[in-house]
Tab-separated table of N, CA, C and O in Angstrom:
chain	number	residue	atom	x	y	z
A	9	MET	N	-6.402	30.617	6.859
A	9	MET	CA	-5.866	29.341	7.294
A	9	MET	C	-6.923	28.631	8.135
A	9	MET	O	-7.645	29.247	8.900
A	10	ASP	N	-6.956	27.316	8.013
A	10	ASP	CA	-7.911	26.508	8.765
A	10	ASP	C	-7.560	26.513	10.244
A	10	ASP	O	-6.382	26.547	10.603
A	11	PRO	N	-8.588	26.451	11.086
A	11	PRO	CA	-8.313	26.367	12.524
A	11	PRO	C	-7.550	25.079	12.853
A	11	PRO	O	-7.643	24.080	12.144
A	12	LEU	N	-6.793	25.121	13.931
A	12	LEU	CA	-6.000	23.969	14.361
A	12	LEU	C	-6.697	23.244	15.506
A	12	LEU	O	-7.166	23.888	16.448
A	13	THR	N	-6.716	21.941	15.421
A	13	THR	CA	-7.180	21.155	16.565
A	13	THR	C	-6.075	21.193	17.615
A	13	THR	O	-4.941	21.588	17.330
A	14	ILE	N	-6.375	20.745	18.796
A	14	ILE	CA	-5.376	20.797	19.870
A	14	ILE	C	-4.143	19.966	19.522
A	14	ILE	O	-3.014	20.362	19.812
A	15	GLY	N	-4.330	18.829	18.855
A	15	GLY	CA	-3.190	17.995	18.469
A	15	GLY	C	-2.309	18.668	17.438
A	15	GLY	O	-1.082	18.631	17.536
A	16	ARG	N	-2.937	19.286	16.432
A	16	ARG	CA	-2.164	19.992	15.408
A	16	ARG	C	-1.464	21.221	15.996
A	16	ARG	O	-0.334	21.534	15.636
A	17	LEU	N	-2.142	21.906	16.910
A	17	LEU	CA	-1.527	23.060	17.572
A	17	LEU	C	-0.311	22.630	18.376
A	17	LEU	O	0.761	23.242	18.282
A	18	ALA	N	-0.468	21.570	19.149
A	18	ALA	CA	0.643	21.080	19.971
A	18	ALA	C	1.837	20.703	19.091
A	18	ALA	O	2.977	21.052	19.400
A	19	ALA	N	1.575	20.012	18.003
A	19	ALA	CA	2.653	19.601	17.094
A	19	ALA	C	3.329	20.826	16.470
A	19	ALA	O	4.560	20.883	16.381
A	20	ALA	N	2.527	21.821	16.070
A	20	ALA	CA	3.084	23.025	15.435
A	20	ALA	C	3.948	23.819	16.407
A	20	ALA	O	4.915	24.464	15.999
A	21	ALA	N	3.600	23.764	17.697
A	21	ALA	CA	4.339	24.536	18.699
A	21	ALA	C	5.448	23.725	19.358
A	21	ALA	O	6.251	24.269	20.111
A	22	GLY	N	5.488	22.414	19.123
A	22	GLY	CA	6.519	21.581	19.732
A	22	GLY	C	6.280	21.303	21.205
A	22	GLY	O	7.233	21.184	21.972
A	23	VAL	N	5.010	21.222	21.588
A	23	VAL	CA	4.662	20.916	22.976
A	23	VAL	C	3.676	19.750	22.989
A	23	VAL	O	3.201	19.312	21.953
A	24	ARG	N	3.366	19.277	24.194
A	24	ARG	CA	2.406	18.186	24.333
A	24	ARG	C	0.997	18.764	24.508
A	24	ARG	O	0.833	19.916	24.901
A	25	ILE	N	0.017	17.943	24.226
A	25	ILE	CA	-1.378	18.371	24.339
A	25	ILE	C	-1.699	18.825	25.759
A	25	ILE	O	-2.367	19.839	25.956
A	26	ASP	N	-1.212	18.090	26.756
A	26	ASP	CA	-1.506	18.489	28.138
A	26	ASP	C	-0.868	19.838	28.477
A	26	ASP	O	-1.373	20.573	29.330
A	27	THR	N	0.226	20.179	27.800
A	27	THR	CA	0.849	21.491	27.999
A	27	THR	C	-0.071	22.589	27.466
A	27	THR	O	-0.229	23.637	28.105
A	28	VAL	N	-0.682	22.358	26.315
A	28	VAL	CA	-1.630	23.324	25.751
A	28	VAL	C	-2.771	23.544	26.743
A	28	VAL	O	-3.136	24.687	27.050
A	29	ARG	N	-3.319	22.462	27.258
A	29	ARG	CA	-4.422	22.577	28.222
A	29	ARG	C	-3.985	23.326	29.485
A	29	ARG	O	-4.727	24.145	30.020
A	30	PHE	N	-2.765	23.024	29.959
A	30	PHE	CA	-2.253	23.699	31.150
A	30	PHE	C	-2.171	25.200	30.934
A	30	PHE	O	-2.617	25.993	31.765
A	31	TYR	N	-1.575	25.632	29.807
A	31	TYR	CA	-1.430	27.064	29.535
A	31	TYR	C	-2.790	27.723	29.326
A	31	TYR	O	-2.968	28.894	29.657
A	32	GLU	N	-3.729	26.984	28.799
A	32	GLU	CA	-5.087	27.513	28.650
A	32	GLU	C	-5.711	27.752	30.034
A	32	GLU	O	-6.258	28.823	30.303
A	33	ARG	N	-5.586	26.763	30.917
A	33	ARG	CA	-6.124	26.915	32.282
A	33	ARG	C	-5.426	28.045	33.036
A	33	ARG	O	-6.048	28.740	33.828
A	34	ALA	N	-4.124	28.203	32.798
A	34	ALA	CA	-3.347	29.245	33.474
A	34	ALA	C	-3.617	30.633	32.910
A	34	ALA	O	-3.145	31.625	33.467
A	35	GLY	N	-4.347	30.711	31.806
A	35	GLY	CA	-4.677	32.002	31.219
A	35	GLY	C	-3.647	32.538	30.241
A	35	GLY	O	-3.755	33.676	29.791
A	36	LEU	N	-2.635	31.724	29.908
A	36	LEU	CA	-1.630	32.171	28.945
A	36	LEU	C	-2.138	32.058	27.513
A	36	LEU	O	-1.636	32.737	26.619
A	37	LEU	N	-3.100	31.180	27.297
A	37	LEU	CA	-3.783	31.048	26.008
A	37	LEU	C	-5.248	31.403	26.219
A	37	LEU	O	-5.839	31.020	27.232
A	38	LYS	N	-5.806	32.096	25.255
A	38	LYS	CA	-7.227	32.419	25.336
A	38	LYS	C	-8.050	31.146	25.149
A	38	LYS	O	-7.613	30.193	24.502
A	39	LYS	N	-9.246	31.156	25.715
A	39	LYS	CA	-10.156	30.016	25.536
A	39	LYS	C	-10.460	29.896	24.040
A	39	LYS	O	-10.832	30.875	23.396
A	40	PRO	N	-10.286	28.703	23.487
A	40	PRO	CA	-10.502	28.545	22.045
A	40	PRO	C	-11.985	28.412	21.701
A	40	PRO	O	-12.820	28.147	22.573
A	41	GLN	N	-12.264	28.592	20.437
A	41	GLN	CA	-13.603	28.280	19.941
A	41	GLN	C	-13.793	26.783	20.059
A	41	GLN	O	-12.821	26.029	20.121
A	42	ARG	N	-15.025	26.359	20.063
A	42	ARG	CA	-15.315	24.925	20.137
A	42	ARG	C	-16.284	24.557	19.020
A	42	ARG	O	-17.146	25.346	18.645
A	43	THR	N	-16.101	23.343	18.523
A	43	THR	CA	-17.039	22.824	17.531
A	43	THR	C	-18.308	22.387	18.254
A	43	THR	O	-18.357	22.345	19.497
A	44	ALA	N	-19.324	22.018	17.485
A	44	ALA	CA	-20.568	21.526	18.074
A	44	ALA	C	-20.309	20.269	18.899
A	44	ALA	O	-20.994	20.012	19.892
A	45	ALA	N	-19.287	19.515	18.515
A	45	ALA	CA	-18.933	18.294	19.243
A	45	ALA	C	-18.020	18.580	20.441
A	45	ALA	O	-17.662	17.660	21.172
A	46	GLY	N	-17.619	19.842	20.625
A	46	GLY	CA	-16.808	20.204	21.779
A	46	GLY	C	-15.311	20.221	21.536
A	46	GLY	O	-14.539	20.456	22.467
A	47	TYR	N	-14.862	19.980	20.305
A	47	TYR	CA	-13.433	20.015	20.006
A	47	TYR	C	-12.925	21.455	20.018
A	47	TYR	O	-13.584	22.370	19.523
A	48	ARG	N	-11.747	21.640	20.574
A	48	ARG	CA	-11.126	22.968	20.604
A	48	ARG	C	-10.578	23.303	19.215
A	48	ARG	O	-9.984	22.456	18.564
A	49	LEU	N	-10.736	24.573	18.813
A	49	LEU	CA	-10.189	25.056	17.550
A	49	LEU	C	-9.361	26.309	17.829
A	49	LEU	O	-9.861	27.289	18.372
A	50	TYR	N	-8.089	26.243	17.447
A	50	TYR	CA	-7.140	27.322	17.721
A	50	TYR	C	-6.722	28.012	16.434
A	50	TYR	O	-6.753	27.424	15.348
A	51	ALA	N	-6.254	29.236	16.579
A	51	ALA	CA	-5.714	29.993	15.450
A	51	ALA	C	-4.219	29.721	15.339
A	51	ALA	O	-3.572	29.301	16.302
A	52	GLU	N	-3.663	29.991	14.169
A	52	GLU	CA	-2.221	29.827	13.946
A	52	GLU	C	-1.422	30.708	14.913
A	52	GLU	O	-0.336	30.337	15.356
A	53	ALA	N	-1.966	31.865	15.266
A	53	ALA	CA	-1.283	32.765	16.199
A	53	ALA	C	-1.067	32.097	17.553
A	53	ALA	O	-0.099	32.408	18.258
A	54	ASP	N	-1.953	31.181	17.917
A	54	ASP	CA	-1.792	30.469	19.188
A	54	ASP	C	-0.538	29.596	19.177
A	54	ASP	O	0.111	29.423	20.206
A	55	ALA	N	-0.177	29.056	18.013
A	55	ALA	CA	1.055	28.255	17.909
A	55	ALA	C	2.268	29.151	18.152
A	55	ALA	O	3.207	28.767	18.859
A	56	GLY	N	2.253	30.357	17.597
A	56	GLY	CA	3.345	31.306	17.842
A	56	GLY	C	3.441	31.693	19.299
A	56	GLY	O	4.533	31.813	19.861
A	57	ARG	N	2.299	31.876	19.929
A	57	ARG	CA	2.276	32.227	21.352
A	57	ARG	C	2.864	31.090	22.184
A	57	ARG	O	3.654	31.325	23.102
A	58	LEU	N	2.509	29.856	21.852
A	58	LEU	CA	3.064	28.702	22.567
A	58	LEU	C	4.569	28.585	22.359
A	58	LEU	O	5.303	28.262	23.290
A	59	ARG	N	5.038	28.851	21.155
A	59	ARG	CA	6.492	28.811	20.899
A	59	ARG	C	7.203	29.880	21.717
A	59	ARG	O	8.275	29.648	22.267
A	60	PHE	N	6.587	31.068	21.827
A	60	PHE	CA	7.168	32.133	22.652
A	60	PHE	C	7.250	31.677	24.109
A	60	PHE	O	8.280	31.851	24.760
A	61	ILE	N	6.187	31.097	24.619
A	61	ILE	CA	6.164	30.620	26.005
A	61	ILE	C	7.254	29.576	26.213
A	61	ILE	O	7.999	29.621	27.201
A	62	ARG	N	7.370	28.648	25.282
A	62	ARG	CA	8.387	27.593	25.388
A	62	ARG	C	9.793	28.173	25.410
A	62	ARG	O	10.636	27.791	26.224
A	63	ARG	N	10.069	29.140	24.527
A	63	ARG	CA	11.399	29.783	24.497
A	63	ARG	C	11.661	30.554	25.777
A	63	ARG	O	12.763	30.500	26.326
A	64	ALA	N	10.666	31.271	26.261
A	64	ALA	CA	10.833	32.045	27.494
A	64	ALA	C	11.106	31.119	28.681
A	64	ALA	O	11.955	31.413	29.522
A	65	LYS	N	10.411	29.990	28.736
A	65	LYS	CA	10.659	29.022	29.811
A	65	LYS	C	12.080	28.484	29.704
A	65	LYS	O	12.764	28.346	30.713
A	66	ALA	N	12.534	28.188	28.485
A	66	ALA	CA	13.887	27.669	28.282
A	66	ALA	C	14.942	28.692	28.709
A	66	ALA	O	16.031	28.314	29.148
A	67	LEU	N	14.613	29.967	28.620
A	67	LEU	CA	15.532	31.024	29.040
A	67	LEU	C	15.464	31.285	30.540
A	67	LEU	O	16.207	32.112	31.065
A	68	GLY	N	14.574	30.595	31.224
A	68	GLY	CA	14.511	30.704	32.669
A	68	GLY	C	13.458	31.652	33.214
A	68	GLY	O	13.412	31.895	34.419
A	69	PHE	N	12.613	32.198	32.349
A	69	PHE	CA	11.549	33.058	32.844
A	69	PHE	C	10.509	32.206	33.561
A	69	PHE	O	10.188	31.105	33.126
A	70	SER	N	9.975	32.719	34.653
A	70	SER	CA	8.924	32.022	35.392
A	70	SER	C	7.597	32.208	34.654
A	70	SER	O	7.461	33.098	33.801
A	71	LEU	N	6.605	31.393	35.001
A	71	LEU	CA	5.288	31.556	34.382
A	71	LEU	C	4.705	32.927	34.707
A	71	LEU	O	4.052	33.543	33.872
A	72	HIS	N	4.977	33.409	35.914
A	72	HIS	CA	4.504	34.746	36.289
A	72	HIS	C	5.129	35.811	35.374
A	72	HIS	O	4.432	36.715	34.892
A	73	GLU	N	6.430	35.700	35.136
A	73	GLU	CA	7.112	36.664	34.266
A	73	GLU	C	6.616	36.553	32.827
A	73	GLU	O	6.429	37.567	32.144
A	74	ILE	N	6.384	35.329	32.371
A	74	ILE	CA	5.878	35.128	31.008
A	74	ILE	C	4.480	35.724	30.882
A	74	ILE	O	4.160	36.379	29.886
A	75	THR	N	3.660	35.520	31.900
A	75	THR	CA	2.322	36.110	31.908
A	75	THR	C	2.412	37.626	31.782
A	75	THR	O	1.668	38.251	31.023
A	76	GLU	N	3.351	38.219	32.518
A	76	GLU	CA	3.537	39.672	32.468
A	76	GLU	C	3.998	40.117	31.082
A	76	GLU	O	3.492	41.100	30.537
A	77	LEU	N	4.946	39.395	30.495
A	77	LEU	CA	5.413	39.740	29.149
A	77	LEU	C	4.280	39.650	28.131
A	77	LEU	O	4.125	40.539	27.282
A	78	LEU	N	3.478	38.601	28.224
A	78	LEU	CA	2.357	38.441	27.294
A	78	LEU	C	1.310	39.534	27.510
A	78	LEU	O	0.744	40.067	26.557
A	79	ARG	N	1.063	39.874	28.773
A	79	ARG	CA	0.095	40.936	29.078
A	79	ARG	C	0.573	42.263	28.487
A	79	ARG	O	-0.204	42.997	27.872
A	80	LEU	N	1.854	42.555	28.660
A	80	LEU	CA	2.403	43.788	28.109
A	80	LEU	C	2.308	43.789	26.590
A	80	LEU	O	1.989	44.815	25.974
A	81	ASN	N	2.565	42.648	25.979
A	81	ASN	CA	2.492	42.537	24.525
A	81	ASN	C	1.047	42.680	24.041
A	81	ASN	O	0.774	43.400	23.087
A	82	ASP	N	0.133	42.005	24.695
A	82	ASP	CA	-1.268	42.027	24.275
A	82	ASP	C	-1.887	43.407	24.421
A	82	ASP	O	-2.690	43.820	23.597
A	83	GLY	N	-1.488	44.109	25.467
A	83	GLY	CA	-2.056	45.431	25.714
A	83	GLY	C	-1.213	46.549	25.154
A	83	GLY	O	-1.417	47.707	25.494
A	84	GLY	N	-0.255	46.212	24.317
A	84	GLY	CA	0.631	47.249	23.795
A	84	GLY	C	1.425	47.879	24.928
A	84	GLY	O	1.540	49.090	25.017
A	85	GLY	N	1.941	47.029	25.792
A	85	GLY	CA	2.639	47.478	26.999
A	85	GLY	C	3.792	48.419	26.728
A	85	GLY	O	4.318	48.504	25.629
A	86	ARG	N	4.150	49.142	27.774
A	86	ARG	CA	5.253	50.092	27.680
A	86	ARG	C	6.572	49.351	27.497
A	86	ARG	O	6.822	48.337	28.138
A	87	ARG	N	7.411	49.882	26.660
A	87	ARG	CA	8.737	49.292	26.458
A	87	ARG	C	9.541	49.291	27.753
A	87	ARG	O	10.305	48.388	28.006
A	88	GLY	N	9.352	50.308	28.562
A	88	GLY	CA	10.084	50.410	29.823
A	88	GLY	C	9.780	49.236	30.746
A	88	GLY	O	10.676	48.732	31.420
A	89	ALA	N	8.523	48.789	30.773
A	89	ALA	CA	8.150	47.670	31.636
A	89	ALA	C	8.775	46.374	31.131
A	89	ALA	O	9.276	45.557	31.919
A	90	VAL	N	8.770	46.184	29.830
A	90	VAL	CA	9.398	44.990	29.249
A	90	VAL	C	10.894	45.027	29.510
A	90	VAL	O	11.499	44.028	29.905
A	91	ARG	N	11.494	46.183	29.310
A	91	ARG	CA	12.939	46.332	29.528
A	91	ARG	C	13.298	46.063	30.991
A	91	ARG	O	14.287	45.397	31.287
A	92	ALA	N	12.488	46.569	31.916
A	92	ALA	CA	12.755	46.359	33.344
A	92	ALA	C	12.697	44.878	33.697
A	92	ALA	O	13.546	44.375	34.444
A	93	LEU	N	11.731	44.170	33.143
A	93	LEU	CA	11.621	42.730	33.398
A	93	LEU	C	12.830	41.997	32.835
A	93	LEU	O	13.423	41.139	33.497
A	94	ALA	N	13.255	42.354	31.628
A	94	ALA	CA	14.429	41.726	31.020
A	94	ALA	C	15.701	42.043	31.815
A	94	ALA	O	16.548	41.169	32.014
A	95	GLU	N	15.831	43.277	32.290
A	95	GLU	CA	17.003	43.654	33.079
A	95	GLU	C	17.058	42.889	34.400
A	95	GLU	O	18.126	42.472	34.832
A	96	ARG	N	15.898	42.713	35.021
A	96	ARG	CA	15.843	41.928	36.268
A	96	ARG	C	16.295	40.502	36.019
A	96	ARG	O	17.068	39.935	36.775
A	97	ARG	N	15.810	39.923	34.926
A	97	ARG	CA	16.190	38.537	34.603
A	97	ARG	C	17.680	38.459	34.298
A	97	ARG	O	18.356	37.517	34.720
A	98	LEU	N	18.213	39.425	33.587
A	98	LEU	CA	19.640	39.450	33.268
A	98	LEU	C	20.472	39.540	34.543
A	98	LEU	O	21.482	38.840	34.689
A	99	ALA	N	20.051	40.368	35.488
A	99	ALA	CA	20.775	40.490	36.756
A	99	ALA	C	20.767	39.162	37.507
A	99	ALA	O	21.778	38.762	38.101
A	100	GLU	N	19.640	38.450	37.475
A	100	GLU	CA	19.560	37.133	38.123
A	100	GLU	C	20.518	36.144	37.471
A	100	GLU	O	21.191	35.376	38.157
A	101	ILE	N	20.593	36.186	36.155
A	101	ILE	CA	21.491	35.291	35.423
A	101	ILE	C	22.948	35.609	35.755
A	101	ILE	O	23.758	34.705	35.983
A	102	GLU	N	23.284	36.894	35.789
A	102	GLU	CA	24.654	37.302	36.126
A	102	GLU	C	25.025	36.814	37.524
A	102	GLU	O	26.126	36.316	37.749
A	103	GLN	N	24.117	36.941	38.490
A	103	GLN	CA	24.371	36.481	39.852
A	103	GLN	C	24.560	34.975	39.877
A	103	GLN	O	25.451	34.448	40.550
A	104	LYS	N	23.753	34.264	39.129
A	104	LYS	CA	23.862	32.807	39.068
A	104	LYS	C	25.217	32.401	38.483
A	104	LYS	O	25.845	31.445	38.964
A	105	LEU	N	25.683	33.120	37.473
A	105	LEU	CA	26.992	32.833	36.890
A	105	LEU	C	28.113	33.026	37.908
A	105	LEU	O	29.054	32.232	37.960
A	106	VAL	N	28.014	34.063	38.719
A	106	VAL	CA	29.012	34.299	39.765
A	106	VAL	C	29.011	33.136	40.749
A	106	VAL	O	30.061	32.599	41.119
A	107	GLU	N	27.810	32.717	41.160
A	107	GLU	CA	27.695	31.610	42.110
A	107	GLU	C	28.233	30.305	41.511
A	107	GLU	O	28.924	29.541	42.188
A	108	LEU	N	27.926	30.049	40.259
A	108	LEU	CA	28.415	28.838	39.601
A	108	LEU	C	29.937	28.861	39.463
A	108	LEU	O	30.601	27.829	39.614
A	109	SER	N	30.499	30.023	39.187
A	109	SER	CA	31.953	30.145	39.080
A	109	SER	C	32.621	29.833	40.419
A	109	SER	O	33.631	29.118	40.471
A	110	ARG	N	32.049	30.337	41.498
A	110	ARG	CA	32.590	30.042	42.826
A	110	ARG	C	32.494	28.543	43.130
A	110	ARG	O	33.425	27.965	43.687
A	111	MET	N	31.375	27.948	42.763
A	111	MET	CA	31.205	26.525	43.004
A	111	MET	C	32.224	25.721	42.192
A	111	MET	O	32.803	24.760	42.687
A	112	ARG	N	32.474	26.138	40.953
A	112	ARG	CA	33.465	25.463	40.121
A	112	ARG	C	34.840	25.526	40.770
A	112	ARG	O	35.568	24.533	40.831
A	113	GLN	N	35.214	26.695	41.285
A	113	GLN	CA	36.513	26.835	41.950
A	113	GLN	C	36.606	25.926	43.166
A	113	GLN	O	37.634	25.280	43.389
A	114	THR	N	35.571	25.866	43.948
A	114	THR	CA	35.555	25.011	45.137
A	114	THR	C	35.691	23.549	44.750
A	114	THR	O	36.471	22.803	45.349
A	115	LEU	N	34.937	23.132	43.740
A	115	LEU	CA	35.004	21.732	43.310
A	115	LEU	C	36.371	21.384	42.742
A	115	LEU	O	36.898	20.298	43.004
A	116	ARG	N	36.970	22.291	41.989
A	116	ARG	CA	38.316	22.039	41.477
A	116	ARG	C	39.307	21.897	42.635
A	116	ARG	O	40.183	21.052	42.597
A	117	HIS	N	39.157	22.735	43.626
A	117	HIS	CA	40.032	22.660	44.794
A	117	HIS	C	39.878	21.301	45.485
A	117	HIS	O	40.870	20.637	45.801
A	118	LEU	N	38.656	20.878	45.683
A	118	LEU	CA	38.413	19.591	46.340
A	118	LEU	C	38.906	18.417	45.503
A	118	LEU	O	39.355	17.407	46.033
A	119	TRP	N	38.823	18.557	44.215
A	119	TRP	CA	39.195	17.489	43.297
A	119	TRP	C	40.696	17.182	43.395
A	119	TRP	O	41.130	16.062	43.182
A	120	PHE	N	41.490	18.181	43.734
A	120	PHE	CA	42.933	18.017	43.720
A	120	PHE	C	43.547	17.788	45.092
A	120	PHE	O	44.728	17.959	45.281
A	121	ILE	N	42.753	17.390	46.024
A	121	ILE	CA	43.285	17.044	47.337
A	121	ILE	C	43.694	15.571	47.295
A	121	ILE	O	42.954	14.718	46.844
A	122	ASP	N	44.897	15.295	47.761
A	122	ASP	CA	45.399	13.914	47.785
A	122	ASP	C	44.515	13.037	48.650
A	122	ASP	O	43.785	13.518	49.507
A	123	ALA	N	44.652	11.760	48.448
A	123	ALA	CA	43.926	10.799	49.272
A	123	ALA	C	44.315	10.929	50.738
A	123	ALA	O	43.540	10.610	51.631
A	124	THR	N	45.520	11.428	50.998
A	124	THR	CA	45.983	11.607	52.383
A	124	THR	C	45.394	12.843	53.036
A	124	THR	O	45.553	13.046	54.233
A	125	GLY	N	44.747	13.669	52.210
A	125	GLY	CA	44.147	14.874	52.753
A	125	GLY	C	45.014	16.106	52.603
A	125	GLY	O	44.616	17.188	53.002
A	126	THR	N	46.203	15.951	52.012
A	126	THR	CA	47.054	17.129	51.812
A	126	THR	C	46.736	17.763	50.467
A	126	THR	O	46.444	17.085	49.498
A	127	GLU	N	46.836	19.065	50.433
A	127	GLU	CA	46.522	19.780	49.203
A	127	GLU	C	47.732	19.801	48.286
A	127	GLU	O	48.862	19.894	48.731
A	128	ARG	N	47.473	19.734	46.996
A	128	ARG	CA	48.537	19.883	46.004
A	128	ARG	C	48.863	21.359	45.871
A	128	ARG	O	48.006	22.205	45.971
A	129	SER	N	50.102	21.653	45.630
A	129	SER	CA	50.504	23.054	45.520
A	129	SER	C	50.464	23.555	44.087
A	129	SER	O	50.531	24.743	43.855
A	130	ALA	N	50.372	22.647	43.120
A	130	ALA	CA	50.374	23.057	41.718
A	130	ALA	C	49.080	23.782	41.373
A	130	ALA	O	48.056	23.611	42.017
A	131	ALA	N	49.172	24.590	40.340
A	131	ALA	CA	47.980	25.296	39.862
A	131	ALA	C	46.954	24.275	39.396
A	131	ALA	O	47.307	23.160	39.002
A	132	VAL	N	45.725	24.673	39.412
A	132	VAL	CA	44.653	23.770	39.010
A	132	VAL	C	44.717	23.578	37.504
A	132	VAL	O	44.516	24.519	36.749
A	133	PRO	N	45.034	22.350	37.043
A	133	PRO	CA	45.078	22.106	35.601
A	133	PRO	C	43.674	21.962	35.039
A	133	PRO	O	42.711	21.878	35.779
A	134	SER	N	43.598	21.924	33.727
A	134	SER	CA	42.290	21.766	33.103
A	134	SER	C	41.718	20.406	33.470
A	134	SER	O	42.441	19.470	33.779
A	135	SER	N	40.405	20.295	33.403
A	135	SER	CA	39.738	19.077	33.829
A	135	SER	C	40.128	17.870	32.960
A	135	SER	O	40.095	16.751	33.421
A	136	ARG	N	40.518	18.078	31.709
A	136	ARG	CA	40.911	16.973	30.854
A	136	ARG	C	42.174	16.265	31.360
A	136	ARG	O	42.270	15.069	31.340
A	137	ARG	N	43.139	17.039	31.782
A	137	ARG	CA	44.407	16.462	32.209
A	137	ARG	C	44.309	15.865	33.601
A	137	ARG	O	45.147	15.078	33.990
A	138	CYS	N	43.339	16.254	34.382
A	138	CYS	CA	43.281	15.850	35.782
A	138	CYS	C	42.513	14.572	36.010
A	138	CYS	O	42.542	14.017	37.088
A	139	TYR	N	41.786	14.152	35.044
A	139	TYR	CA	40.950	12.979	35.256
A	139	TYR	C	41.824	11.752	35.418
A	139	TYR	O	42.547	11.375	34.518
A	140	ARG	N	41.800	11.159	36.583
A	140	ARG	CA	42.666	10.004	36.869
A	140	ARG	C	41.946	8.706	36.499
A	140	ARG	O	40.769	8.556	36.745
A	141	ARG	N	42.695	7.819	35.956
A	141	ARG	CA	42.152	6.485	35.686
A	141	ARG	C	42.479	5.590	36.859
A	141	ARG	O	43.562	5.626	37.394
A	142	SER	N	41.534	4.767	37.224
A	142	SER	CA	41.754	3.867	38.379
A	142	SER	C	42.368	2.571	37.927
A	142	SER	O	42.137	2.052	36.900
């Protein structure tokens, strides 16, 4: 396959050109070959690596964690290390869900307080039925 220019790489990975440069500077992408004119030339594998980085970011992994995952992958890392990183992230997500659930309960409680400041005694109905029109 022909080498990819930075624009073609960015398009193939669904990112912007400045994102490619950022990940290159951060060490997440290897320094590419350059033409005599100085244009960067990337391999197709670099597009896959960028897609992995993008998905990991969307899942909430930090750049530090992504760097660690890529390092483990590149060096044939131990499965235990990858599993430990994934378990840590899962625990963080579970904690965040607990916190969000508590916040939802608090907001629902506040939503159903009368204008006079007295609380309604009825159970909290679904948000669809509670939306008042002014």
